[in-house]
Tab-separated table of C-alpha atoms and ligand atoms in Angstrom:
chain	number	residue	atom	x	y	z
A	4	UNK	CA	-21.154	10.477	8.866
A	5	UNK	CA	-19.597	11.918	5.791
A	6	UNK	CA	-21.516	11.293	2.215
A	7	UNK	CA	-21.731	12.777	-1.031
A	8	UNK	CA	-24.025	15.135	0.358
A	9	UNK	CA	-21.678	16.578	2.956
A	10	UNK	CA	-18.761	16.499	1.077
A	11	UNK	CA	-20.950	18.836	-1.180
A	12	UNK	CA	-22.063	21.367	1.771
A	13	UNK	CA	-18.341	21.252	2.886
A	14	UNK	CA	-17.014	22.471	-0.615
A	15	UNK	CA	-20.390	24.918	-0.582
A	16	UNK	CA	-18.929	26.670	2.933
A	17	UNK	CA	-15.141	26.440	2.072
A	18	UNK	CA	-15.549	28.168	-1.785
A	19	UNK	CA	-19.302	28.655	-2.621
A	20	UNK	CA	-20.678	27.338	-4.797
A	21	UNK	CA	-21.340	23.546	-6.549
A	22	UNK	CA	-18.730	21.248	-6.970
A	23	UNK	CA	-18.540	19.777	-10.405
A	24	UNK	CA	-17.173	16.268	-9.392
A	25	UNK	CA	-17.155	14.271	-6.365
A	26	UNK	CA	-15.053	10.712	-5.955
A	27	UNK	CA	-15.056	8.705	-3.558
A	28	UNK	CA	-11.809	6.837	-2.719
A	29	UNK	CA	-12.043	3.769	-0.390
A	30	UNK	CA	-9.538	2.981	1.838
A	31	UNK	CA	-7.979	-1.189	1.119
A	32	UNK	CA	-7.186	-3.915	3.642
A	33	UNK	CA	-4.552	-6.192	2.461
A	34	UNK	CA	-5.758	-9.708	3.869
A	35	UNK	CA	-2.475	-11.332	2.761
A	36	UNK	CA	0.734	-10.476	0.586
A	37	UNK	CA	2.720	-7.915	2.243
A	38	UNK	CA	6.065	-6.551	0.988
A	39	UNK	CA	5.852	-8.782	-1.968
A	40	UNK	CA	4.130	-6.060	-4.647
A	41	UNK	CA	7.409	-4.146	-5.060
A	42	UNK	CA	9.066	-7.580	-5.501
A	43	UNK	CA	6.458	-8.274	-8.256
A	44	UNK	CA	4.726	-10.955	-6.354
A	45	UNK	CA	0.755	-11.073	-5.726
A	46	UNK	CA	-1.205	-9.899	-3.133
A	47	UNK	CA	-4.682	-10.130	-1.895
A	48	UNK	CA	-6.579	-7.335	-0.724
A	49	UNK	CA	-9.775	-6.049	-0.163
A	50	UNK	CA	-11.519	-2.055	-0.636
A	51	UNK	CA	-13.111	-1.150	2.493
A	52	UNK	CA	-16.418	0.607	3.417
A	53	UNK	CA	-14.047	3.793	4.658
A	54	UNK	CA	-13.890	6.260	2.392
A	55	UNK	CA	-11.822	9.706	1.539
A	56	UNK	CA	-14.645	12.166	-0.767
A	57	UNK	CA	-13.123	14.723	-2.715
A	58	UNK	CA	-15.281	17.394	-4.087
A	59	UNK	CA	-13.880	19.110	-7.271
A	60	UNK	CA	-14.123	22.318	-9.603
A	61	UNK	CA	-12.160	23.903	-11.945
A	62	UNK	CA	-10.843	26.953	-12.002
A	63	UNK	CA	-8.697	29.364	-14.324
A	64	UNK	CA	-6.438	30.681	-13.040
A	65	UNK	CA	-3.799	27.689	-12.926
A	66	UNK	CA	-3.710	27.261	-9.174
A	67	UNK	CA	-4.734	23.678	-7.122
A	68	UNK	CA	-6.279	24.859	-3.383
A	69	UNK	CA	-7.486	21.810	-1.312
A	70	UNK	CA	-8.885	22.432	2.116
A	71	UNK	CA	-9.001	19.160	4.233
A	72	UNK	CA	-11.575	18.893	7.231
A	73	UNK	CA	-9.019	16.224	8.436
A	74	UNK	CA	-5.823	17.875	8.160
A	75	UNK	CA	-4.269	20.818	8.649
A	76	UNK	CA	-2.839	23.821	6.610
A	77	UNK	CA	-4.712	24.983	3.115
A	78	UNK	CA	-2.678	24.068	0.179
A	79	UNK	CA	-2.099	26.388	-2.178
A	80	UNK	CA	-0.174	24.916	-5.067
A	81	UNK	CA	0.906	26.479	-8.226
A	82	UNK	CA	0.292	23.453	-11.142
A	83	UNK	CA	3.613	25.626	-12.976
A	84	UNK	CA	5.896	24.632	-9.913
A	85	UNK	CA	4.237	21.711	-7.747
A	86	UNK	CA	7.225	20.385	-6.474
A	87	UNK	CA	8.652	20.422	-2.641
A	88	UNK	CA	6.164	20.971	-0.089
A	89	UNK	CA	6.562	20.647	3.888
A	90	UNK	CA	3.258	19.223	4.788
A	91	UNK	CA	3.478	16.200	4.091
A	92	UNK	CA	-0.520	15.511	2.673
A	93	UNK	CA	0.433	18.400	-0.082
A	94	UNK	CA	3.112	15.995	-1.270
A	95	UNK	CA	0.696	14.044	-2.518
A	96	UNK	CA	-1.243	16.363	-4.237
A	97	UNK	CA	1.952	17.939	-6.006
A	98	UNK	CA	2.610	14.234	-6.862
A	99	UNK	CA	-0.531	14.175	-8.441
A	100	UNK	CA	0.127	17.277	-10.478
A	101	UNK	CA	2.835	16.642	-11.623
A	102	UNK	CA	1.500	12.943	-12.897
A	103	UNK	CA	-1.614	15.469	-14.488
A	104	UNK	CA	0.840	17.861	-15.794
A	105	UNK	CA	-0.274	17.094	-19.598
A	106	UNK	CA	-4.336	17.565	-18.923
A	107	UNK	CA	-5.546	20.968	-19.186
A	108	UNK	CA	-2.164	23.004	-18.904
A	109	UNK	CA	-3.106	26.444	-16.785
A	110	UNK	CA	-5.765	25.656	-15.671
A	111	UNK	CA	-6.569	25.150	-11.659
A	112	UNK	CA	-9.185	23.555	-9.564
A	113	UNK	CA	-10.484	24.147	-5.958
A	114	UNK	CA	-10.866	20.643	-3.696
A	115	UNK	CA	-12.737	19.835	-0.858
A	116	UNK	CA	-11.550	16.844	1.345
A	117	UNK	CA	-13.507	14.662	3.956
A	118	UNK	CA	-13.971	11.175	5.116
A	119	UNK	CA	-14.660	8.365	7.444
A	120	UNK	CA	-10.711	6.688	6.550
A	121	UNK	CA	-8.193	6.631	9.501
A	122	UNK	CA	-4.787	8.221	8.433
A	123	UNK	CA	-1.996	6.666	10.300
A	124	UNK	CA	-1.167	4.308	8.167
A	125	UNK	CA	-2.081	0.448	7.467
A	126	UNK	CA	-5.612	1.558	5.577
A	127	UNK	CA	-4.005	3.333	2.667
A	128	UNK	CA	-5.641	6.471	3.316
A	129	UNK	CA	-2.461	8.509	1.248
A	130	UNK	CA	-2.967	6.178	-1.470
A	131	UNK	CA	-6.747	6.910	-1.473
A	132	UNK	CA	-6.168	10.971	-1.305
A	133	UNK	CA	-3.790	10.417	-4.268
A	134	UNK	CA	-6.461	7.739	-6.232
A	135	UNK	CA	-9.091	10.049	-5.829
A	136	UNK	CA	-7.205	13.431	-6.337
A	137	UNK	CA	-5.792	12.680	-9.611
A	138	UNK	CA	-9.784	10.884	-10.903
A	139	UNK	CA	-11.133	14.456	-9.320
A	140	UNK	CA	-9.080	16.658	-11.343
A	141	UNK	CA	-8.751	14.606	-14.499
A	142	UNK	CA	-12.619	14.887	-14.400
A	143	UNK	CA	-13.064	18.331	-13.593
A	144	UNK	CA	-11.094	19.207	-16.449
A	145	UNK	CA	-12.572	17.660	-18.690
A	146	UNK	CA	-10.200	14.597	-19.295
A	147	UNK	CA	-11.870	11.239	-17.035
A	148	UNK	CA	-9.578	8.579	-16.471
A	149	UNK	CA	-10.150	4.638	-16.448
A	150	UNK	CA	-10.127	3.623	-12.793
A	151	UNK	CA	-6.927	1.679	-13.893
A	152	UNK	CA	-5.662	4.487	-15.753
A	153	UNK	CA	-5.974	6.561	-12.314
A	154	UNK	CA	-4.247	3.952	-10.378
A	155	UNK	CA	-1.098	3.586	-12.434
A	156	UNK	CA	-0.872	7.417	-12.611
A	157	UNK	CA	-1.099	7.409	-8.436
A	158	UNK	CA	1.676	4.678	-7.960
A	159	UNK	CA	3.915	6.927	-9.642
A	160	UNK	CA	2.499	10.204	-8.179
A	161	UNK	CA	3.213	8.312	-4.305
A	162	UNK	CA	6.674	7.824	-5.068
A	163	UNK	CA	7.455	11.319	-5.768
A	164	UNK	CA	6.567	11.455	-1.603
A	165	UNK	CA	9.753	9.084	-1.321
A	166	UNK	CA	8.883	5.699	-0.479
A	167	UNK	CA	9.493	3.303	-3.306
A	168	UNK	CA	5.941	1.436	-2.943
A	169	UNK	CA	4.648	-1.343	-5.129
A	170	UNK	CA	1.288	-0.515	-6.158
A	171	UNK	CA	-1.050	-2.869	-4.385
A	172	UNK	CA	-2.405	0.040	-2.907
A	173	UNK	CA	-4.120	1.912	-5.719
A	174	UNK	CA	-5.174	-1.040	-7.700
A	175	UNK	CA	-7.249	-2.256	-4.857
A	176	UNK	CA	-9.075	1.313	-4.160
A	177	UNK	CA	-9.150	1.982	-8.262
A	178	UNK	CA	-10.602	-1.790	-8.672
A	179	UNK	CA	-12.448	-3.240	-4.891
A	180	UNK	CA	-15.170	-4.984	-5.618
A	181	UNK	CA	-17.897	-5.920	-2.739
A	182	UNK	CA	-17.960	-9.274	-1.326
A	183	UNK	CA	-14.698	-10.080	-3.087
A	184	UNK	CA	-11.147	-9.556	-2.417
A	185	UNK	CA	-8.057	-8.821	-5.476
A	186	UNK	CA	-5.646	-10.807	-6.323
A	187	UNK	CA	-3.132	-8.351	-7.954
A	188	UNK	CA	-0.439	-10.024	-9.821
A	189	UNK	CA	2.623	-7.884	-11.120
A	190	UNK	CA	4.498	-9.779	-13.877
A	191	UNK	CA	2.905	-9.207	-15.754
A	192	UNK	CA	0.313	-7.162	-14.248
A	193	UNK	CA	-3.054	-9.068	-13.935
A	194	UNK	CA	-6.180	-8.415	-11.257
A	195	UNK	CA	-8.520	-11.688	-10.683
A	196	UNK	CA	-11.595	-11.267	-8.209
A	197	UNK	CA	-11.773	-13.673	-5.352
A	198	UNK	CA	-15.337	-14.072	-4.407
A	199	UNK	CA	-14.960	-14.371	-0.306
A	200	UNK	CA	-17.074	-17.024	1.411
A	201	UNK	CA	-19.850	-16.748	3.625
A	202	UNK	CA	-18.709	-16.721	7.234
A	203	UNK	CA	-16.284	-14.225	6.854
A	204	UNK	CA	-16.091	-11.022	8.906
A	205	UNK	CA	-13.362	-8.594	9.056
A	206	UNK	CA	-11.970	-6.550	12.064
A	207	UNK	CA	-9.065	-4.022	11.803
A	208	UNK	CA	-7.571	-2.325	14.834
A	209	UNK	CA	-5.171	0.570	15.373
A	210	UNK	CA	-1.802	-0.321	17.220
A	211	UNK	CA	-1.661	3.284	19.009
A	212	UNK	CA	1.374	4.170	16.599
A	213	UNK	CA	1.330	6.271	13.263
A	214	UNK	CA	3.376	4.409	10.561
A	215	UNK	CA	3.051	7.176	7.526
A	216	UNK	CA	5.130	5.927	4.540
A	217	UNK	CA	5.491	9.264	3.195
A	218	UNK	CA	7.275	10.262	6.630
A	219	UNK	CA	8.926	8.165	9.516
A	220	UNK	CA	8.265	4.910	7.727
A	221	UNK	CA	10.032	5.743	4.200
A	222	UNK	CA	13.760	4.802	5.117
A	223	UNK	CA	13.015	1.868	6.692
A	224	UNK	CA	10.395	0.653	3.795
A	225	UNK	CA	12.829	1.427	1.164
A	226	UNK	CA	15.645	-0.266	2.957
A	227	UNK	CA	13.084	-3.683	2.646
A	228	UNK	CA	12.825	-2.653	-1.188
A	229	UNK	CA	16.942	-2.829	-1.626
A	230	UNK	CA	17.428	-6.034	0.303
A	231	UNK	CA	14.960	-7.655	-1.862
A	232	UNK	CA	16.423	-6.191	-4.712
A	233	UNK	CA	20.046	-7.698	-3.687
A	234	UNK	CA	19.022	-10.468	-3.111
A	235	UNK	CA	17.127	-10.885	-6.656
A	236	UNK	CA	20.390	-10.010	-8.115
A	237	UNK	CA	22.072	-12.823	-6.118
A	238	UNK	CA	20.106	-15.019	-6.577
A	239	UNK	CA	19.680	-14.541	-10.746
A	240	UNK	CA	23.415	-15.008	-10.572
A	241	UNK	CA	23.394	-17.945	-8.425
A	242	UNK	CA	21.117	-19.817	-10.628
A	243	UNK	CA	22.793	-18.170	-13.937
A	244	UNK	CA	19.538	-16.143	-15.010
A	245	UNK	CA	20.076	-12.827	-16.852
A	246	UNK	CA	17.760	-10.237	-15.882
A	247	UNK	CA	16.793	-6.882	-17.351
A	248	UNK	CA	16.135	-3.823	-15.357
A	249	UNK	CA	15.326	-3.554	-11.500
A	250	UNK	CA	15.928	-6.468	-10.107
A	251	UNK	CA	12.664	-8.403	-8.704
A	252	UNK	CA	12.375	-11.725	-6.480
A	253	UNK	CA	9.368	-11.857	-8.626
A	254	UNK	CA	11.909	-12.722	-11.362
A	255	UNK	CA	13.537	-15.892	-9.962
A	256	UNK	CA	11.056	-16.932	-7.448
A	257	UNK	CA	9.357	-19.956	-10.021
A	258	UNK	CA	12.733	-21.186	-10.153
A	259	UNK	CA	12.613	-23.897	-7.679
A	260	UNK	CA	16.125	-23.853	-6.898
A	261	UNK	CA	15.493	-20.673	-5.476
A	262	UNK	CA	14.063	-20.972	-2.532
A	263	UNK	CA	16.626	-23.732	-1.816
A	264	UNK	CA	19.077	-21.267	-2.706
A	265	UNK	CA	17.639	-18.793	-0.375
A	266	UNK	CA	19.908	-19.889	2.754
A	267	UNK	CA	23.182	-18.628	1.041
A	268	UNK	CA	22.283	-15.615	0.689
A	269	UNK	CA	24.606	-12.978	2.639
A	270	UNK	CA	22.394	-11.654	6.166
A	271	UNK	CA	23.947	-8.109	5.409
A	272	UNK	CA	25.145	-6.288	2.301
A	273	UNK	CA	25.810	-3.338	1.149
A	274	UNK	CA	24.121	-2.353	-2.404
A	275	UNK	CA	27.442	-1.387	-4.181
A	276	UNK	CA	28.934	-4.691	-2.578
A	277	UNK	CA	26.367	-6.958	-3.981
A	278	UNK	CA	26.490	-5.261	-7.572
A	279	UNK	CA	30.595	-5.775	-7.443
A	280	UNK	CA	29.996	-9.425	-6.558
A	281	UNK	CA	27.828	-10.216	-9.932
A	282	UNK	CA	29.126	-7.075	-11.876
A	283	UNK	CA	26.635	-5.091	-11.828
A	284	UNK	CA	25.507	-1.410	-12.118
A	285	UNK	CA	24.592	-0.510	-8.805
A	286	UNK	CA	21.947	2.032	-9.904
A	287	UNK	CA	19.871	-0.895	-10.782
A	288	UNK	CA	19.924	-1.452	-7.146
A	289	UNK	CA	19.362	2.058	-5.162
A	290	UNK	CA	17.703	3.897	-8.261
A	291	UNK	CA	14.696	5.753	-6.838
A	292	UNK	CA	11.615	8.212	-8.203
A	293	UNK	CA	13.332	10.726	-5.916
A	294	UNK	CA	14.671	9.664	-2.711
A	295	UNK	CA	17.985	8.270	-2.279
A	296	UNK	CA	19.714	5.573	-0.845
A	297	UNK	CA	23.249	5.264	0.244
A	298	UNK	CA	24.781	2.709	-1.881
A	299	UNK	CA	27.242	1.379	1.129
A	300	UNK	CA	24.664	0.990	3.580
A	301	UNK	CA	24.380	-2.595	4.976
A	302	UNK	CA	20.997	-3.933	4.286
A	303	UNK	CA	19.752	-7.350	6.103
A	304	UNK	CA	19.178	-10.060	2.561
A	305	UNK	CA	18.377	-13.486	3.333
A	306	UNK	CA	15.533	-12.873	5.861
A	307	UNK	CA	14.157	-10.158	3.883
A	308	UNK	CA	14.487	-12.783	0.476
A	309	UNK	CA	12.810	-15.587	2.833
A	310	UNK	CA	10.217	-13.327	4.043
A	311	UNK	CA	8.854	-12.371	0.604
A	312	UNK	CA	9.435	-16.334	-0.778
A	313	UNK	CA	7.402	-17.654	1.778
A	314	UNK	CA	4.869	-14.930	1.793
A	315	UNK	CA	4.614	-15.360	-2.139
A	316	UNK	CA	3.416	-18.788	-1.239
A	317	UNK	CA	0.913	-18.143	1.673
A	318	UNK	CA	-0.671	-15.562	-0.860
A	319	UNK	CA	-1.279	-18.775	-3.366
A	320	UNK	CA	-2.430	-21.023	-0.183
A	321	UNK	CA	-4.634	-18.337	0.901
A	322	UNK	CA	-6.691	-18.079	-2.397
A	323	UNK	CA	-6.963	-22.090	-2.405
A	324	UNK	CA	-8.094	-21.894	1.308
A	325	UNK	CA	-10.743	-19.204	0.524
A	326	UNK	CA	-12.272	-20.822	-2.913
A	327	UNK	CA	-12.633	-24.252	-0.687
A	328	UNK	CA	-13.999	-21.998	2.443
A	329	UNK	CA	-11.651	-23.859	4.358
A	330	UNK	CA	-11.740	-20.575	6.980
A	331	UNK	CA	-9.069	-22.226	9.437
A	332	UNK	CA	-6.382	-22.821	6.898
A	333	UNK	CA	-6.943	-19.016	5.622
A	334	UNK	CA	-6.925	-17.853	8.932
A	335	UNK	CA	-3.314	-20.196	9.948
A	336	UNK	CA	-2.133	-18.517	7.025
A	337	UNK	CA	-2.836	-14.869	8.291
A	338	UNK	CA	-0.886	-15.795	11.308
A	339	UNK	CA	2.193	-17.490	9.956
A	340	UNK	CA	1.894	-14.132	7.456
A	341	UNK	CA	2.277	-12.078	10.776
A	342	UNK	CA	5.338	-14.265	12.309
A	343	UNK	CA	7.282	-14.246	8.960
A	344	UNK	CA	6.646	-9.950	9.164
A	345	UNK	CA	7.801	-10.125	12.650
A	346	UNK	CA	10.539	-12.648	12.583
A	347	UNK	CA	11.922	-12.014	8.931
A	348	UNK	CA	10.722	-8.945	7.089
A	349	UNK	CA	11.175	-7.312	11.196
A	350	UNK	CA	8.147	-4.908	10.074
A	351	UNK	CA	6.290	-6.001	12.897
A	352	UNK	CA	6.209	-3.970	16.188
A	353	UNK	CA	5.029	-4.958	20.399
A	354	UNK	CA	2.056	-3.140	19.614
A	355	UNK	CA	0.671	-5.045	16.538
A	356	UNK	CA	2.107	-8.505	18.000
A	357	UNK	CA	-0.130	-7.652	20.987
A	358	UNK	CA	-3.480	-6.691	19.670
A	359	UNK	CA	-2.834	-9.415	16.756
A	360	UNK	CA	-2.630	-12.263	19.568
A	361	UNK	CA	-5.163	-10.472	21.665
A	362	UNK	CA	-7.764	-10.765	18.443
A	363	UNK	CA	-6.689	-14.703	17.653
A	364	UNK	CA	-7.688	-15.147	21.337
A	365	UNK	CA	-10.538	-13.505	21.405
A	366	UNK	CA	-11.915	-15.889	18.278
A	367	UNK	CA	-10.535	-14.825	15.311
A	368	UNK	CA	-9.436	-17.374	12.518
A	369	UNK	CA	-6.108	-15.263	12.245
A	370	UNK	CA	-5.133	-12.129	12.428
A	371	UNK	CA	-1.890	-9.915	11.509
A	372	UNK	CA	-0.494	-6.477	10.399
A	373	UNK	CA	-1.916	-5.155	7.865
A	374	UNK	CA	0.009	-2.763	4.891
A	375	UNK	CA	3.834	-2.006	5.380
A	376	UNK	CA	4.003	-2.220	9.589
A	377	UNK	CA	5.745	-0.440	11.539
A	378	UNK	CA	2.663	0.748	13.576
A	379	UNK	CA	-0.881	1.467	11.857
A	380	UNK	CA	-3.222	-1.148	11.681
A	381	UNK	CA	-3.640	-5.335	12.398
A	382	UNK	CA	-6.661	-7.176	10.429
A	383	UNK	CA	-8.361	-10.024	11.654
A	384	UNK	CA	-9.932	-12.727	9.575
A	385	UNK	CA	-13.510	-13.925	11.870
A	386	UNK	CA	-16.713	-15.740	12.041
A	387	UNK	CA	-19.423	-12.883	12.250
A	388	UNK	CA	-20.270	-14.011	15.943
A	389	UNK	CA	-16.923	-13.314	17.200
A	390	UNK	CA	-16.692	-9.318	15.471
A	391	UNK	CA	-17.938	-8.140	18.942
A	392	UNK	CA	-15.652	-10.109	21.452
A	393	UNK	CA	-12.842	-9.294	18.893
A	394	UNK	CA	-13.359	-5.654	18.793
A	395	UNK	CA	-13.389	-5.338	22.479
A	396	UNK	CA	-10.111	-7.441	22.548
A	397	UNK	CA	-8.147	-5.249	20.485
A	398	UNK	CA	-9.811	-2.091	22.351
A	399	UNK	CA	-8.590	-3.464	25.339
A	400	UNK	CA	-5.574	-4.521	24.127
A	401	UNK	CA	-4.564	-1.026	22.216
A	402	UNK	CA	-7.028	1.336	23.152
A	403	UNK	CA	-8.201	1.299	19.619
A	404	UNK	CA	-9.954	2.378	17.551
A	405	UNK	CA	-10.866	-1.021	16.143
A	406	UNK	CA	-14.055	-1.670	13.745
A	407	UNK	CA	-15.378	-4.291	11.146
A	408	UNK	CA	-14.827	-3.532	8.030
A	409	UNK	CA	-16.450	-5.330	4.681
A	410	UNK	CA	-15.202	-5.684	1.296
A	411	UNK	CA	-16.198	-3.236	-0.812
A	412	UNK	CA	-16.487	-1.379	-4.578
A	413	UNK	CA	-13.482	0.424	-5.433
A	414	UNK	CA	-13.234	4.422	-6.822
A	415	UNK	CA	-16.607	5.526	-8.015
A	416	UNK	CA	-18.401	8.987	-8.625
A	417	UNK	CA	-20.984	9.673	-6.200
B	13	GLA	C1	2.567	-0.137	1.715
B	13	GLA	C2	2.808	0.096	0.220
B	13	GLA	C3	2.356	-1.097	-0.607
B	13	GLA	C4	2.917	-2.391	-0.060
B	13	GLA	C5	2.717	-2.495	1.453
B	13	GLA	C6	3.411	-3.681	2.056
B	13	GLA	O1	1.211	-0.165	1.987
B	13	GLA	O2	2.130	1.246	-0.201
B	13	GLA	O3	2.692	-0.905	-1.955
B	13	GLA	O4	4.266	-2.525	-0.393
B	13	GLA	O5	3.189	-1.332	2.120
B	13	GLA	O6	2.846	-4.864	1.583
């Protein structure tokens, strides 16, 4: 089992010495509210009791080198030049970097890396390397960050790894508190605690398939962040509401007439055919951190637009069920959350849809994917009796792993 203590003996063998920080980063479960943060509408997740340790000291001689007992390949990054690297977990630490670029200017650090978090997507475990990377070196040289502080500057770090993500991610790990789960809101940005009731237990399970967002996963996530984005921009025309900036359903989704509005929306459109439609500048469509997106590709709208309406409202429904302890109605709304993911947002996959229905039948309240889809991880929402049938459902279902998890304190300093 991985603690502060062996992080510490792991930096001792890999550089000698002491390190002179060590963070640990929690992984997050989002229990409801998926593909809404980028559309600036709430979600409500949970910091787990899986963690990613990073053991930190400084150096001087300007250069970052991270060993990982989990992945391959030593980085070696120069903090004068952090940009474009080919294994994909340095991308996050040259994100980091370059989001640190201002705090101690030439000087380096040597990391150690360990953990009890599955990569693979679904538990955040790039968004906890990148949370707990940038607190590490901010406090190694000399400059600690607010755990809020480190979360904004992580959301922006992730994006330089090409997938256009919301920021759900790093507020939960930067924030978690135990026994309660987060509602983030976006517009403007806002964190409430949502104490969780007694007769609660969690259970996440693998789905066999690897959904990294900073790899296979980005196109197809940052297609899901355009349609929304066309459709905001249709839908602020339809009802005759300016908006500023990057379009957000988060914008137009108190209107009421929106969601009636919702159904005539176009199914497909291309980026640079939606902004000729309401004269717009397409940029405020495709623009990116740093990937690109082609600005005649046909994206799906409405279902994408319904998706995230509906979801928006399940996320509301779901607090309400979980101050009144009303455990069936939260767990309904897990499900529907799944079958609007499947049907609508199409994030879902055969593997998630089967250990998802294997876990409802095996007890749980409800259970769906968990984070952007596309493989990783499904969460189910059950009575503590059942975490034992429900484990060996999904193990039988997937082949696993599958495990409780509890809600837990976000980002501290062990
Ligand atoms: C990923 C992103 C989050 C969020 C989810 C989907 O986990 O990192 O910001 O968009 O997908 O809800």
């Amino acid at each position: 089992m991985v603690s502060a203590e062996s992080i510490r003996a792991g930096f001792g063998g890999r550089f000698g010495g002491e390190p002179s920080v060590v963070v640990r980063a929690p992984g997050r479960v989002n229990l409801i509210g998926e593909h809404t943060d980028y559309c600036g509408l709430p979600v409500l997740p949970i910091a787990i009791d899986r963690a990613t340790f990073i053991a930190a000291a400084p150096t001087a001689d300007g250069i970052l080198r991270a060993t990982s007992a989990a992945f391959p390949a030593q980085a070696e990054i120069a903090r004068s030049a952090p940009r474009h690297q080919s294994e994909p977990w340095h991308q996050y630490l040259s994100g980091a970097l370059h989001e640190l670029a201002a705090v101690a200017p030439g000087r380096g650090a040597n990391l150690f890396i360990d953990g009890d978090l599955p990569a693979g997507g679904g538990l955040s475990s790039s968004s906890a390397l990148t949370v707990g990377v940038i607190s590490a070196l901010a406090a190694a040289w000399g400059s600690p960050l607010e755990p809020v502080e480190a979360a904004r500057l992580a959301t922006t770090a992730e994006r330089h790894a090409g997938a256009e993500t919301g920021g759900m991610d790093q507020q939960a790990i930067a924030l978690g508190r135990a026994g309660n789960a987060l509602r983030i809101e976006f517009l403007p940005p806002a964190v409430r605690y949502v104490p969780l009731p007694e007769g609660l237990a969690f259970v996440v399970a693998y789905s066999g398939q690897d959904a990294p967002k900073g790899g296979s996963v980005r196109d197809a996530y940052n297609e899901r962040v355009v349609g929304t984005r066309i459709a905001a921009l249709m839908l602020a025309d339809m009802l005759g509401v300016e908006l500023e900036g990057t379009p957000l359903l988060g914008n137009v989704a108190g209107i009421d007439a929106a969601s009636v509005m919702v159904v005539e929306l176009p199914d497909q459109m291309a980026p640079r055919n939606a902004a000729n439609a309401v004269e717009a500048n397409v940029e405020r469509v495709i623009q990116f951190a740093t990937s690109h997106f082609d600005s005649a590709r046909k994206v799906p709208v409405k279902r994408y637009a319904q998706h995230v309406l509906s979801e928006a409202e399940r996320v509301d429904a779901a607090e309400v069920a979980l101050a009144a302890g009303d455990l069936k109605t939260f767990g309904r709304l897990l499900n529907e959350s799944h079958d609007s993911l499947r049907n609508d947002c199409r994030c879902s996959t055969p593997a998630l849809d089967k250990v998802a229905a294997a876990m409802r039948k095996s007890g749980a309240f409800g259970a769906r994917l968990t984070g952007a889809g596309f493989g990783g991880y499904a969460v189910a929402a059950c009575p503590p009796a059942k975490v034992q049938a429900v484990v060996e459902a999904a193990v039988a279902a997937t082949g696993g792993p599958a495990f409780e998890v509890t809600a837990s304190d976000g980002l501290s300093f062990a």
